[in-house]
Amino acid sequence: MNRLRGVTKKALFLPLICLVLVLLLNMIKDPGFFSIAINNGVLYGRLIDILNRGSEIAILAVGQTLVVAASAGTDISVGSVMSLSACFCSVLLAGYGVNSTDTFRMPMLAGMLSGVFVGGVCGAVNGSLVSKLKIQPMIATLILFTAARAVGLLLCNNQITYLRYEPYKYLGNFIPGCPVPTPIFVAAAVISAAFLVLRKTSLGLYIQSVGINNRAARLLGINSARICFLCYVICGLCAGIAGIVASSRIYSADSNNIGLYYELDAILAVALGGNSLGGGKFNMAASVVGAYTIQAINTTLLALGISTDQAPVVKAIIVVVIVTIQSPVFRAWVLSRTGRNRKAIKEGAGA
Amino acid sequence: MRKLFALILALALALSMAACSGGASSTPTPAAKQSAAPSAAPQKLIKVGFAQVGHESDWRTASTKSVQAALSKEKGFDLRFVDCDNNSAKQLEAVRSFIQQQVDYIVIAPIVSTGWDTVLTEAQNAKIPVIVLDRTIDDSTKYVTWIGSEFTNEGLAAGAWLKDYAKAKNIKDLNVLVIKGTTGSSAEIGRTKGFEKIAKENGWKILDQQDGNFTQDGGQKVMESYLKSYKDKFNVVVCQNDNEAFGAQDAMKAAGVTYGVNGKVILISFDACKAALKQVLEGKINADFQCNPLQGEFLADAIKKLAAGEKVPAKTYMKEPWYVAEDILKSITYTNNAGQTVTEPLVKVTQAIADAAY
C-alpha cells in the first residue's frame, strides 16, 4: 500500500495515467486500436502512428520545457521557426525560386544541418532578447512568431518548394529496410540527449535554480543570463530539428503550414506534463509524456471518426479533464476524500 | 517600418502619376518615357485598379499573373495592382485609394464577404463600376458583375464522372472516403455539397469525411487514420485539393494500397495544378477537377464589354476543364447548381497540357 502511494506521488504518475486514459477511450469503439502489425514491410498501427506523429511535438516539448523552467515564460516562436528552418534547408538544396527539384545543389546533410542551425540562430535571437534585454519572453518571441514564417515565405519565393529526392524522404518516413518510422528515432535521440545532459551535468540543477530565483542563482555564482540564453538556443535547435522532420515528411517546404499552431501544442505538452508554467522545477519526462498525450488525443479523434466541426470541442473537453485531474486543488480534494474514507472505515472497524 | 512603407507607397504613387500624366506633359520624366514607348496606340488606356487577396497559394499567384497578363499596357489597360496580404483593412484602403485616383474600373477579389457596402457606395457615387472576382460579396449589390468558379459544380462534376466511370468499369459498390478541405471555406462547402448530392442519388456509401486542411501533411494524416479504420472497405478516395491528394498517395503507398488507373482505389482530386496533372498523366490520380485561376481573359472581356456600353451578366462562371487519366469517357452530363442539364467534355491529360498548367 505504501509502495503504491509512493508510486502515485511520483511526478510522472499522473501524466502517464492521463495518457493511458486517453488511449482507453478508444476501447469504446475499436479494440483494434492497440493492434500492431507488420504491413508492407513496416510497423503498422495506431500506437505507431501516435509515436510517429507525436515526434515533432515531443522534440519541441524538450526545448520548451527548458525555456519554461529557466525563464518562466514560453517560446511562442517555435512553430514559425520550424517553418523557417525547413524553408532555409530547401532553398539551400534546391536554389531560390525553384518549384520542384530532384537534384540538390549541395550535400543533403549539409542542407539539413544548416536548417537546424538557423533554428539555433533564431533561438539565440530570442535568448538575447530575453536574457540580455530582459524583454518578457512572450513579447520577445512574438517577434519571430510573426517574422520567421514570413522570412520563410520570402526565401521560398512565396511557393511550396518540392524536394523530390528519395533520400530526403527518409527522415520523415522510413529508411528502406527499417520497419520503424524514422521520426521515432529522431525524437528518441533528442530526448535521450536531453536526459544525458540533464543527468550527467549540473545544467538541470542550474536551470531550476535560475528559474526559481534568478538573482539568488547569480549570487551563488551561476551566470543566470547565460543559462537562460542557452535554454532558448536549445529550444531553437529543437524547433529546427522538428522543422526538418516535418519538411521531410512531405518532401517539401510548405512555409504556410509547417509547424502551424505547433507552439501551442508544445506549451500544452509542458502543461499536460504537470509542469508549472511559472518556471523553476521541471520534469522533462513528464513533458514528453504530455506531448504524446496530445498526439494520442489527435489520433483518437480521427480514429473515433468525430466529425471535423466537433473535434475541437471534444479535444477541449479532454484537455480540461486532464488539466483538472492534475491541478493541485483537485488532488488535495481527492486526497481529503480518500483520507476521510479511510478514517470512516477505521471508525467503522473500531465500532 | 510604417514610415518606410508609407514612403514606398508614396514613391510608387508618384511614379504611377508621372507615368500616366507623362503623355500630356511637355517634359516627360524617364519613367514616363519608358512606359509611353511600348504603347504607341493613340487610344486612352483603361485605368483598372485591382485589389488582390494576397499570395497565399500557387493558385492565387496564377490568378494574379493571369490578370496582369490580360490587362497589360499592350492590350490597352493601365493596371494598378495591390497585393492586400490577406488583410481586409488594407484591401478597403486600396479600394478607397483607387476611388481617389479616379480609375475607370475597380476589380476586387474580396478577402471577406461582408463589410463592403460603405466603400462600394463611395465607388458608386464616384461612378466607378466595380467588378468582383473569385470570392463573393454578400452584403452589397453595388457591383456590376461577379466572375469566378462555382465550387458546387466542381463537386457535381466529380460525382457525375465517378458515376459514369464506375459503370464503364463495371464497379458495383462504391465506398467513398472524403478528405475535406478547411472546414467552412467556400471550396470545401461547395465541393462537399455537390459530391454528396450525386452520392445520395446513386446510393454510394460515404464512409467518412474528415478535414485535411488543404495541406499535404493534413491529407497524409487523415489517410493514415482512414487506412486503419476502413481497411479493405473503401475503393474511392476524394481529396478536395491536390496537396491533400499527394499526402493521401504517400499514406497509401506506405500501407501498400494501390491507387490510380491500375490500382484498387480510385483517386479523385480538385484544383489541377501542374504537379497534380503530371500525376494524372502517370495514372496515379484518376480524375482532377480544375478550379480555374486564369480569370484574366474573362475579366478583360467583361471590361471591354462595359467600356463599349454593352451589358454583362450579373454572374460569369468561368469555364473549368475536367481532367482525366483515361479516355474511356469523352464527356459527362449532369444537372448543375443552376438547375441546367449540361454536357461537358473530359480532357485526357497529355504532356503538353501538364506542362502548360499553372
JSON list of C-alpha atoms in Angstrom, two decimals, chain B residues 178-287:
[
{"chain": "B", "resi": 178, "resn": "VAL", "atom": "CA", "xyz": [-13.53, 12.04, -48.44]},
{"chain": "B", "resi": 179, "resn": "ILE", "atom": "CA", "xyz": [-10.62, 14.18, -47.25]},
{"chain": "B", "resi": 180, "resn": "LYS", "atom": "CA", "xyz": [-12.24, 17.58, -46.93]},
{"chain": "B", "resi": 181, "resn": "GLY", "atom": "CA", "xyz": [-10.66, 21.00, -47.19]},
{"chain": "B", "resi": 182, "resn": "THR", "atom": "CA", "xyz": [-10.54, 23.56, -44.41]},
{"chain": "B", "resi": 183, "resn": "THR", "atom": "CA", "xyz": [-13.92, 23.39, -42.69]},
{"chain": "B", "resi": 184, "resn": "GLY", "atom": "CA", "xyz": [-16.10, 26.34, -43.63]},
{"chain": "B", "resi": 185, "resn": "SER", "atom": "CA", "xyz": [-14.13, 27.51, -46.67]},
{"chain": "B", "resi": 186, "resn": "SER", "atom": "CA", "xyz": [-16.27, 28.10, -49.75]},
{"chain": "B", "resi": 187, "resn": "ALA", "atom": "CA", "xyz": [-14.35, 25.48, -51.74]},
{"chain": "B", "resi": 188, "resn": "GLU", "atom": "CA", "xyz": [-14.97, 22.89, -49.03]},
{"chain": "B", "resi": 189, "resn": "ILE", "atom": "CA", "xyz": [-18.66, 23.71, -48.73]},
{"chain": "B", "resi": 190, "resn": "GLY", "atom": "CA", "xyz": [-19.32, 23.70, -52.48]},
{"chain": "B", "resi": 191, "resn": "ARG", "atom": "CA", "xyz": [-17.31, 20.60, -53.33]},
{"chain": "B", "resi": 192, "resn": "THR", "atom": "CA", "xyz": [-18.83, 18.65, -50.43]},
{"chain": "B", "resi": 193, "resn": "LYS", "atom": "CA", "xyz": [-22.36, 19.73, -51.31]},
{"chain": "B", "resi": 194, "resn": "GLY", "atom": "CA", "xyz": [-22.02, 18.85, -54.99]},
{"chain": "B", "resi": 195, "resn": "PHE", "atom": "CA", "xyz": [-20.42, 15.47, -54.44]},
{"chain": "B", "resi": 196, "resn": "GLU", "atom": "CA", "xyz": [-22.76, 14.48, -51.60]},
{"chain": "B", "resi": 197, "resn": "LYS", "atom": "CA", "xyz": [-25.77, 15.19, -53.79]},
{"chain": "B", "resi": 198, "resn": "ILE", "atom": "CA", "xyz": [-24.66, 12.76, -56.50]},
{"chain": "B", "resi": 199, "resn": "ALA", "atom": "CA", "xyz": [-23.54, 10.21, -53.90]},
{"chain": "B", "resi": 200, "resn": "LYS", "atom": "CA", "xyz": [-27.00, 10.29, -52.33]},
{"chain": "B", "resi": 201, "resn": "GLU", "atom": "CA", "xyz": [-28.79, 9.97, -55.67]},
{"chain": "B", "resi": 202, "resn": "ASN", "atom": "CA", "xyz": [-26.78, 6.86, -56.52]},
{"chain": "B", "resi": 203, "resn": "GLY", "atom": "CA", "xyz": [-26.75, 5.29, -53.08]},
{"chain": "B", "resi": 204, "resn": "TRP", "atom": "CA", "xyz": [-22.98, 5.37, -52.66]},
{"chain": "B", "resi": 205, "resn": "LYS", "atom": "CA", "xyz": [-21.68, 4.89, -49.18]},
{"chain": "B", "resi": 206, "resn": "ILE", "atom": "CA", "xyz": [-19.62, 7.81, -47.91]},
{"chain": "B", "resi": 207, "resn": "LEU", "atom": "CA", "xyz": [-17.75, 6.10, -45.08]},
{"chain": "B", "resi": 208, "resn": "ASP", "atom": "CA", "xyz": [-16.14, 9.17, -43.57]},
{"chain": "B", "resi": 209, "resn": "GLN", "atom": "CA", "xyz": [-15.34, 12.81, -44.22]},
{"chain": "B", "resi": 210, "resn": "GLN", "atom": "CA", "xyz": [-12.51, 14.43, -42.27]},
{"chain": "B", "resi": 211, "resn": "ASP", "atom": "CA", "xyz": [-10.70, 17.74, -42.51]},
{"chain": "B", "resi": 212, "resn": "GLY", "atom": "CA", "xyz": [-7.29, 17.61, -44.18]},
{"chain": "B", "resi": 213, "resn": "ASN", "atom": "CA", "xyz": [-6.92, 21.38, -44.06]},
{"chain": "B", "resi": 214, "resn": "PHE", "atom": "CA", "xyz": [-5.97, 21.63, -47.76]},
{"chain": "B", "resi": 215, "resn": "THR", "atom": "CA", "xyz": [-2.39, 20.60, -46.88]},
{"chain": "B", "resi": 216, "resn": "GLN", "atom": "CA", "xyz": [-0.26, 17.63, -47.84]},
{"chain": "B", "resi": 217, "resn": "ASP", "atom": "CA", "xyz": [0.52, 16.84, -44.22]},
{"chain": "B", "resi": 218, "resn": "GLY", "atom": "CA", "xyz": [-3.19, 17.00, -43.37]},
{"chain": "B", "resi": 219, "resn": "GLY", "atom": "CA", "xyz": [-4.09, 14.67, -46.23]},
{"chain": "B", "resi": 220, "resn": "GLN", "atom": "CA", "xyz": [-1.41, 12.21, -45.16]},
{"chain": "B", "resi": 221, "resn": "LYS", "atom": "CA", "xyz": [-2.52, 12.22, -41.51]},
{"chain": "B", "resi": 222, "resn": "VAL", "atom": "CA", "xyz": [-6.19, 11.69, -42.32]},
{"chain": "B", "resi": 223, "resn": "MET", "atom": "CA", "xyz": [-5.41, 8.96, -44.85]},
{"chain": "B", "resi": 224, "resn": "GLU", "atom": "CA", "xyz": [-3.16, 7.14, -42.36]},
{"chain": "B", "resi": 225, "resn": "SER", "atom": "CA", "xyz": [-6.10, 7.03, -39.99]},
{"chain": "B", "resi": 226, "resn": "TYR", "atom": "CA", "xyz": [-8.62, 6.01, -42.69]},
{"chain": "B", "resi": 227, "resn": "LEU", "atom": "CA", "xyz": [-6.36, 3.13, -43.71]},
{"chain": "B", "resi": 228, "resn": "LYS", "atom": "CA", "xyz": [-6.68, 1.68, -40.24]},
{"chain": "B", "resi": 229, "resn": "SER", "atom": "CA", "xyz": [-10.36, 2.44, -39.66]},
{"chain": "B", "resi": 230, "resn": "TYR", "atom": "CA", "xyz": [-11.58, 1.25, -43.06]},
{"chain": "B", "resi": 231, "resn": "LYS", "atom": "CA", "xyz": [-9.03, -1.36, -44.02]},
{"chain": "B", "resi": 232, "resn": "ASP", "atom": "CA", "xyz": [-10.10, -3.02, -47.31]},
{"chain": "B", "resi": 233, "resn": "LYS", "atom": "CA", "xyz": [-13.52, -1.39, -47.04]},
{"chain": "B", "resi": 234, "resn": "PHE", "atom": "CA", "xyz": [-13.11, 1.52, -49.46]},
{"chain": "B", "resi": 235, "resn": "ASN", "atom": "CA", "xyz": [-12.47, 1.85, -53.17]},
{"chain": "B", "resi": 236, "resn": "VAL", "atom": "CA", "xyz": [-12.75, 5.61, -53.76]},
{"chain": "B", "resi": 237, "resn": "VAL", "atom": "CA", "xyz": [-10.81, 8.45, -52.16]},
{"chain": "B", "resi": 238, "resn": "VAL", "atom": "CA", "xyz": [-11.88, 12.02, -52.86]},
{"chain": "B", "resi": 239, "resn": "CYS", "atom": "CA", "xyz": [-9.40, 14.75, -51.88]},
{"chain": "B", "resi": 240, "resn": "GLN", "atom": "CA", "xyz": [-10.67, 18.30, -52.04]},
{"chain": "B", "resi": 241, "resn": "ASN", "atom": "CA", "xyz": [-7.39, 19.68, -53.29]},
{"chain": "B", "resi": 242, "resn": "ASP", "atom": "CA", "xyz": [-4.19, 18.43, -54.89]},
{"chain": "B", "resi": 243, "resn": "ASN", "atom": "CA", "xyz": [-1.96, 18.84, -51.87]},
{"chain": "B", "resi": 244, "resn": "GLU", "atom": "CA", "xyz": [-4.22, 16.55, -49.85]},
{"chain": "B", "resi": 245, "resn": "ALA", "atom": "CA", "xyz": [-4.13, 14.05, -52.71]},
{"chain": "B", "resi": 246, "resn": "PHE", "atom": "CA", "xyz": [-0.30, 13.98, -52.61]},
{"chain": "B", "resi": 247, "resn": "GLY", "atom": "CA", "xyz": [-0.44, 13.27, -48.87]},
{"chain": "B", "resi": 248, "resn": "ALA", "atom": "CA", "xyz": [-3.07, 10.56, -49.32]},
{"chain": "B", "resi": 249, "resn": "GLN", "atom": "CA", "xyz": [-0.91, 8.93, -52.00]},
{"chain": "B", "resi": 250, "resn": "ASP", "atom": "CA", "xyz": [2.08, 8.80, -49.65]},
{"chain": "B", "resi": 251, "resn": "ALA", "atom": "CA", "xyz": [-0.01, 7.25, -46.89]},
{"chain": "B", "resi": 252, "resn": "MET", "atom": "CA", "xyz": [-1.47, 4.62, -49.22]},
{"chain": "B", "resi": 253, "resn": "LYS", "atom": "CA", "xyz": [1.94, 3.86, -50.69]},
{"chain": "B", "resi": 254, "resn": "ALA", "atom": "CA", "xyz": [3.37, 3.30, -47.20]},
{"chain": "B", "resi": 255, "resn": "ALA", "atom": "CA", "xyz": [0.50, 0.93, -46.39]},
{"chain": "B", "resi": 256, "resn": "GLY", "atom": "CA", "xyz": [0.85, -0.95, -49.66]},
{"chain": "B", "resi": 257, "resn": "VAL", "atom": "CA", "xyz": [-2.55, 0.09, -51.02]},
{"chain": "B", "resi": 258, "resn": "THR", "atom": "CA", "xyz": [-2.57, 0.65, -54.78]},
{"chain": "B", "resi": 259, "resn": "TYR", "atom": "CA", "xyz": [-4.37, 3.62, -56.28]},
{"chain": "B", "resi": 260, "resn": "GLY", "atom": "CA", "xyz": [-4.95, 5.30, -59.62]},
{"chain": "B", "resi": 261, "resn": "VAL", "atom": "CA", "xyz": [-5.63, 3.77, -63.01]},
{"chain": "B", "resi": 262, "resn": "ASN", "atom": "CA", "xyz": [-4.19, 0.32, -62.28]},
{"chain": "B", "resi": 263, "resn": "GLY", "atom": "CA", "xyz": [-4.85, 0.39, -58.55]},
{"chain": "B", "resi": 264, "resn": "LYS", "atom": "CA", "xyz": [-7.59, -0.77, -56.23]},
{"chain": "B", "resi": 265, "resn": "VAL", "atom": "CA", "xyz": [-8.57, 2.72, -55.17]},
{"chain": "B", "resi": 266, "resn": "ILE", "atom": "CA", "xyz": [-9.98, 5.41, -57.44]},
{"chain": "B", "resi": 267, "resn": "LEU", "atom": "CA", "xyz": [-8.36, 8.71, -56.51]},
{"chain": "B", "resi": 268, "resn": "ILE", "atom": "CA", "xyz": [-10.16, 11.96, -57.29]},
{"chain": "B", "resi": 269, "resn": "SER", "atom": "CA", "xyz": [-8.73, 15.41, -56.69]},
{"chain": "B", "resi": 270, "resn": "PHE", "atom": "CA", "xyz": [-9.56, 19.06, -57.24]},
{"chain": "B", "resi": 271, "resn": "ASP", "atom": "CA", "xyz": [-7.58, 22.17, -58.33]},
{"chain": "B", "resi": 272, "resn": "ALA", "atom": "CA", "xyz": [-5.46, 20.53, -61.08]},
{"chain": "B", "resi": 273, "resn": "CYS", "atom": "CA", "xyz": [-2.14, 22.25, -60.54]},
{"chain": "B", "resi": 274, "resn": "LYS", "atom": "CA", "xyz": [0.87, 21.27, -62.64]},
{"chain": "B", "resi": 275, "resn": "ALA", "atom": "CA", "xyz": [2.29, 18.65, -60.26]},
{"chain": "B", "resi": 276, "resn": "ALA", "atom": "CA", "xyz": [-1.12, 17.00, -59.96]},
{"chain": "B", "resi": 277, "resn": "LEU", "atom": "CA", "xyz": [-1.70, 16.90, -63.71]},
{"chain": "B", "resi": 278, "resn": "LYS", "atom": "CA", "xyz": [1.62, 15.09, -64.04]},
{"chain": "B", "resi": 279, "resn": "GLN", "atom": "CA", "xyz": [0.23, 12.51, -61.62]},
{"chain": "B", "resi": 280, "resn": "VAL", "atom": "CA", "xyz": [-2.92, 12.25, -63.74]},
{"chain": "B", "resi": 281, "resn": "LEU", "atom": "CA", "xyz": [-0.69, 11.75, -66.78]},
{"chain": "B", "resi": 282, "resn": "GLU", "atom": "CA", "xyz": [1.10, 8.91, -64.98]},
{"chain": "B", "resi": 283, "resn": "GLY", "atom": "CA", "xyz": [-2.25, 7.44, -63.98]},
{"chain": "B", "resi": 284, "resn": "LYS", "atom": "CA", "xyz": [-1.70, 7.99, -60.27]},
{"chain": "B", "resi": 285, "resn": "ILE", "atom": "CA", "xyz": [-4.74, 10.25, -59.96]},
{"chain": "B", "resi": 286, "resn": "ASN", "atom": "CA", "xyz": [-7.83, 9.13, -61.88]},
{"chain": "B", "resi": 287, "resn": "ALA", "atom": "CA", "xyz": [-9.51, 12.48, -62.32]}
]
